[in-house]
Amino acid sequence: MARTPAPPRSRSAAPAETVAGVPLTHPDRLYWPADGLTKRDLARYFEAVSPRLLPWIAGRPLSLLRAPDGIGAETFFQRHAGRGTPARLTPVTPRGEASPLLQVDGVEGLVALAQFGAPEIHPWPAKSTAITRPDRMILDLDPAEGLPFDRVVEAALALRERVAALGLAPFCKTTGGKGLHVVVPVSGASWKGLHDTAERLCKALEAEEPARFTTASAKEARAGRIFLDYQRNARGASAVAA
C-alpha cells in the first residue's frame, strides 16, 4: 500500500532584527554614508541615550526631520501622524489641534524613530497635556558664516545676565550646528507672554549692540552678526532636542 507523502515542511522566516524589542527593516541601510553609519547604529544610539533624551522630549508634540534614504538624499519635516506612522509613536491631539501630532513616550518610541528614518527630534516647548502652558523658553543664537564660536559664547553669556535679572535660571545647550540655545525653564506662562518676553530680551540686546546682533531673519541682515531668534516660543514652534 502506497504511503501518503508527508506535506513539505514550511521554512520559518528568519527572525527580524530588533533593538529594544522594536523590529528593524533593512537595518544595514546607510543613514550617514560617508561615515558608514546605518539604521541599526541610529537605533542602538537612541536606545543608549534614552535615559538622557526621554526627559527632554517625552510627552511633548514632536516635529521630526526625516531622512528615510539617508542624510544625503531627500529630507523633510513631519509634524502629524499619518499612514505609515510606527505603532510605537503615540498620536496625540492636544486641545486646539485639528490633526493628530506625534509623541514619544518610551525607549521603544525612540527606536521606532530610527526605523522611521527620523534622525532629528524637535520637541515643542510644552507638554501635550498642558499645551496652553509652555514650560521652557528657547533663545536661539545663530551666527553668520565665518564668525568664531567665541562670539556665540559671549552672546549666550550676555543673554544669561538679562534672563537672570528676571529671576529665572537659564542654561545653555548646543544645537547640533554652529549655534547655541539659551534655555529657560518657566512656569505659569502663556504663549503670548513667553513670546513677548523672548522678543523683549533679544531686541534689547540688539539695540545695545546692533553691530553684533540682529533679530532680522533675512540672510542679508545677518552678515557679520549673530541672529537672535525668539520665534521658537510660539505655539507650534519647536527646537532641536538635547
Short mmCIF file of C-alpha atoms in Angstrom, two decimals:
data_model
loop_
_atom_site.label_atom_id
_atom_site.label_comp_id
_atom_site.label_asym_id
_atom_site.label_seq_id
_atom_site.Cartn_x
_atom_site.Cartn_y
_atom_site.Cartn_z
CA MET A 1 0.00 0.00 0.00
CA ALA A 2 1.45 3.33 -1.04
CA ARG A 3 2.22 5.75 1.73
CA THR A 4 0.85 9.25 1.56
CA PRO A 5 3.81 11.61 1.40
CA ALA A 6 4.17 13.97 4.30
CA PRO A 7 3.49 17.60 3.49
CA PRO A 8 6.65 19.63 2.96
CA ARG A 9 7.94 21.48 5.97
CA SER A 10 7.40 25.19 5.77
CA ARG A 11 10.51 27.24 6.20
CA SER A 12 10.13 29.63 9.08
CA ALA A 13 11.07 33.18 8.24
CA ALA A 14 14.27 34.44 9.78
CA PRO A 15 13.50 36.45 12.90
CA ALA A 16 13.54 40.19 12.32
CA GLU A 17 16.41 42.09 13.87
CA THR A 18 15.20 44.06 16.86
CA VAL A 19 16.52 46.83 19.11
CA ALA A 20 14.70 47.35 22.43
CA GLY A 21 12.07 44.93 21.11
CA VAL A 22 11.38 47.06 18.02
CA PRO A 23 11.76 45.26 14.64
CA LEU A 24 14.07 46.96 12.15
CA THR A 25 13.59 46.52 8.44
CA HIS A 26 16.72 46.97 6.33
CA PRO A 27 18.93 47.55 9.42
CA ASP A 28 22.01 47.94 7.20
CA ARG A 29 20.55 50.89 5.29
CA LEU A 30 23.11 53.69 5.35
CA TYR A 31 21.84 56.84 7.02
CA TRP A 32 25.27 58.57 7.09
CA PRO A 33 27.02 57.07 4.04
CA ALA A 34 30.27 59.00 4.48
CA ASP A 35 30.70 57.54 7.96
CA GLY A 36 29.24 54.10 7.27
CA LEU A 37 26.52 54.59 9.90
CA THR A 38 23.31 52.63 9.46
CA LYS A 39 19.74 52.47 10.66
CA ARG A 40 20.91 49.86 13.19
CA ASP A 41 23.53 52.29 14.52
CA LEU A 42 20.94 55.04 14.99
CA ALA A 43 18.54 52.64 16.73
CA ARG A 44 21.24 51.48 19.14
CA TYR A 45 22.29 55.06 19.78
CA PHE A 46 18.73 56.12 20.64
CA GLU A 47 18.44 53.12 22.96
CA ALA A 48 21.73 54.02 24.68
CA VAL A 49 20.93 57.71 25.24
CA SER A 50 17.26 57.20 26.12
CA PRO A 51 17.75 57.89 29.88
CA ARG A 52 19.03 61.38 28.98
CA LEU A 53 16.94 62.06 25.89
CA LEU A 54 13.49 60.97 27.05
CA PRO A 55 13.19 63.57 29.85
CA TRP A 56 13.72 66.24 27.19
CA ILE A 57 11.07 65.01 24.72
CA ALA A 58 8.64 62.56 26.34
CA GLY A 59 5.02 63.67 26.50
CA ARG A 60 5.54 66.55 24.06
CA PRO A 61 4.41 67.02 20.45
CA LEU A 62 7.36 66.50 18.12
CA SER A 63 8.45 67.78 14.75
CA LEU A 64 10.69 65.25 13.07
CA LEU A 65 13.35 65.77 10.45
CA ARG A 66 13.05 62.63 8.35
CA ALA A 67 15.73 61.21 6.08
CA PRO A 68 14.40 57.75 5.17
CA ASP A 69 17.07 57.25 2.48
CA GLY A 70 19.92 58.82 4.43
CA ILE A 71 21.00 62.39 5.05
CA GLY A 72 22.42 62.74 1.55
CA ALA A 73 19.00 62.15 -0.03
CA GLU A 74 15.70 64.00 0.34
CA THR A 75 14.87 65.22 3.85
CA PHE A 76 11.61 66.71 5.10
CA PHE A 77 9.84 67.71 8.31
CA GLN A 78 6.84 65.82 9.61
CA ARG A 79 4.59 67.04 12.43
CA HIS A 80 1.43 64.97 12.03
CA ALA A 81 0.65 61.30 12.38
CA GLY A 82 -0.46 59.61 9.18
CA ARG A 83 -0.31 56.46 7.12
CA GLY A 84 2.86 54.53 7.82
CA THR A 85 3.47 56.04 11.25
CA PRO A 86 5.01 53.35 13.50
CA ALA A 87 2.64 51.96 16.12
CA ARG A 88 5.11 52.80 18.90
CA LEU A 89 4.76 56.51 18.19
CA THR A 90 1.83 57.98 20.07
CA PRO A 91 -0.65 60.11 18.09
CA VAL A 92 -1.92 62.99 20.26
CA THR A 93 -4.43 65.71 19.52
CA PRO A 94 -3.96 68.47 22.08
CA ARG A 95 -6.73 70.99 22.57
CA GLY A 96 -6.90 73.33 19.60
CA GLU A 97 -5.20 70.96 17.12
CA ALA A 98 -7.21 69.67 14.17
CA SER A 99 -4.95 66.72 13.29
CA PRO A 100 -3.02 64.26 15.47
CA LEU A 101 0.56 65.18 16.30
CA LEU A 102 3.41 62.79 17.05
CA GLN A 103 4.71 61.94 20.52
CA VAL A 104 7.27 59.55 22.01
CA ASP A 105 6.67 58.09 25.47
CA GLY A 106 9.44 55.49 25.95
CA VAL A 107 12.55 53.84 24.58
CA GLU A 108 10.50 51.79 22.11
CA GLY A 109 9.21 55.01 20.57
CA LEU A 110 12.74 56.35 20.28
CA VAL A 111 13.93 53.25 18.46
CA ALA A 112 10.84 53.47 16.24
CA LEU A 113 12.09 56.91 15.19
CA ALA A 114 15.22 55.24 13.82
CA GLN A 115 13.06 52.76 11.91
CA PHE A 116 11.02 55.74 10.69
CA GLY A 117 14.14 57.44 9.35
CA ALA A 118 13.96 60.37 11.78
CA PRO A 119 17.47 61.29 12.95
CA GLU A 120 16.47 64.73 14.31
CA ILE A 121 13.87 65.30 17.02
CA HIS A 122 12.38 68.75 17.67
CA PRO A 123 10.04 68.90 20.70
CA TRP A 124 7.56 71.66 21.42
CA PRO A 125 8.21 73.82 24.50
CA ALA A 126 5.01 72.48 26.11
CA LYS A 127 3.62 69.09 27.07
CA SER A 128 0.65 67.67 25.22
CA THR A 129 -1.45 67.55 28.38
CA ALA A 130 -0.79 71.24 29.12
CA ILE A 131 -0.46 72.60 25.62
CA THR A 132 -1.57 76.14 26.53
CA ARG A 133 1.13 76.41 29.24
CA PRO A 134 4.65 76.32 27.77
CA ASP A 135 7.31 75.37 30.28
CA ARG A 136 10.55 76.40 28.55
CA MET A 137 11.72 79.46 26.68
CA ILE A 138 14.35 78.98 23.99
CA LEU A 139 16.56 81.78 22.72
CA ASP A 140 18.38 80.63 19.60
CA LEU A 141 21.77 82.15 18.73
CA ASP A 142 22.65 81.57 15.07
CA PRO A 143 25.97 83.11 13.93
CA ALA A 144 26.68 84.29 10.41
CA GLU A 145 29.19 82.32 8.38
CA GLY A 146 32.76 82.99 9.44
CA LEU A 147 32.02 84.21 12.96
CA PRO A 148 34.15 82.44 15.58
CA PHE A 149 32.35 80.32 18.16
CA ASP A 150 33.75 82.52 20.94
CA ARG A 151 31.39 85.25 19.77
CA VAL A 152 28.41 82.90 20.21
CA VAL A 153 29.55 82.06 23.73
CA GLU A 154 29.81 85.78 24.56
CA ALA A 155 26.27 86.30 23.28
CA ALA A 156 24.94 83.41 25.38
CA LEU A 157 26.57 84.90 28.49
CA ALA A 158 25.06 88.30 27.72
CA LEU A 159 21.59 86.79 27.38
CA ARG A 160 22.09 84.82 30.58
CA GLU A 161 22.63 88.05 32.50
CA ARG A 162 19.40 89.51 31.19
CA VAL A 163 17.41 86.35 31.88
CA ALA A 164 18.83 86.04 35.40
CA ALA A 165 17.81 89.65 36.08
CA LEU A 166 14.20 88.48 35.64
CA GLY A 167 14.68 85.96 38.46
CA LEU A 168 14.92 83.00 36.09
CA ALA A 169 17.62 80.32 35.85
CA PRO A 170 18.76 79.70 32.26
CA PHE A 171 21.10 77.02 31.00
CA CYS A 172 22.90 76.52 27.70
CA LYS A 173 22.72 73.69 25.18
CA THR A 174 24.25 73.06 21.80
CA THR A 175 22.08 72.88 18.71
CA GLY A 176 23.94 70.29 16.68
CA GLY A 177 25.05 73.04 14.32
CA LYS A 178 27.17 76.13 14.88
CA GLY A 179 24.91 77.93 17.35
CA LEU A 180 23.69 77.69 20.92
CA HIS A 181 20.35 77.70 22.69
CA VAL A 182 19.81 79.56 25.93
CA VAL A 183 17.03 77.53 27.56
CA VAL A 184 14.91 78.96 30.37
CA PRO A 185 12.57 76.76 32.44
CA VAL A 186 9.35 78.68 33.13
CA SER A 187 6.05 78.02 34.85
CA GLY A 188 2.63 79.61 34.57
CA ALA A 189 3.45 81.20 31.21
CA SER A 190 1.10 81.75 28.29
CA TRP A 191 2.25 81.52 24.69
CA LYS A 192 1.86 85.28 24.24
CA GLY A 193 3.70 86.06 27.44
CA LEU A 194 6.51 83.66 26.56
CA HIS A 195 6.91 85.06 23.05
CA ASP A 196 6.76 88.69 24.22
CA THR A 197 9.41 88.11 26.89
CA ALA A 198 11.74 86.33 24.47
CA GLU A 199 11.28 89.13 21.92
CA ARG A 200 11.98 91.80 24.52
CA LEU A 201 15.19 90.11 25.69
CA CYS A 202 16.56 89.67 22.18
CA LYS A 203 15.63 93.13 20.93
CA ALA A 204 17.19 94.76 23.99
CA LEU A 205 20.50 93.06 23.20
CA GLU A 206 20.18 94.02 19.54
CA ALA A 207 19.53 97.68 20.46
CA GLU A 208 22.53 97.74 22.76
CA GLU A 209 24.98 96.31 20.19
CA PRO A 210 23.45 96.47 16.70
CA ALA A 211 26.80 95.82 15.03
CA ARG A 212 26.98 92.41 16.72
CA PHE A 213 23.36 91.27 16.91
CA THR A 214 20.21 91.23 14.78
CA THR A 215 16.68 89.93 15.20
CA ALA A 216 16.00 90.24 11.46
CA SER A 217 15.61 86.85 9.83
CA ALA A 218 16.67 87.96 6.33
CA LYS A 219 20.04 86.47 5.40
CA GLU A 220 21.44 89.79 4.20
CA ALA A 221 20.76 91.35 7.62
CA ARG A 222 22.80 88.68 9.38
CA ALA A 223 26.15 89.35 7.70
CA GLY A 224 28.82 89.59 10.39
CA ARG A 225 26.21 89.32 13.16
CA ILE A 226 24.57 86.78 15.41
CA PHE A 227 20.89 86.24 14.66
CA LEU A 228 18.86 86.22 17.88
CA ASP A 229 15.85 84.06 17.07
CA TYR A 230 12.96 84.34 19.55
CA GLN A 231 10.36 82.77 17.25
CA ARG A 232 10.77 79.30 18.78
CA ASN A 233 8.49 80.45 21.60
CA ALA A 234 5.21 80.44 19.68
CA ARG A 235 2.64 77.67 19.71
CA GLY A 236 3.56 75.12 17.05
CA ALA A 237 7.24 76.05 17.05
CA SER A 238 9.88 73.57 18.11
CA ALA A 239 13.61 73.36 18.74
CA VAL A 240 16.06 70.53 18.31
CA ALA A 241 16.30 68.20 21.30
CA ALA A 242 19.28 67.99 23.62
#
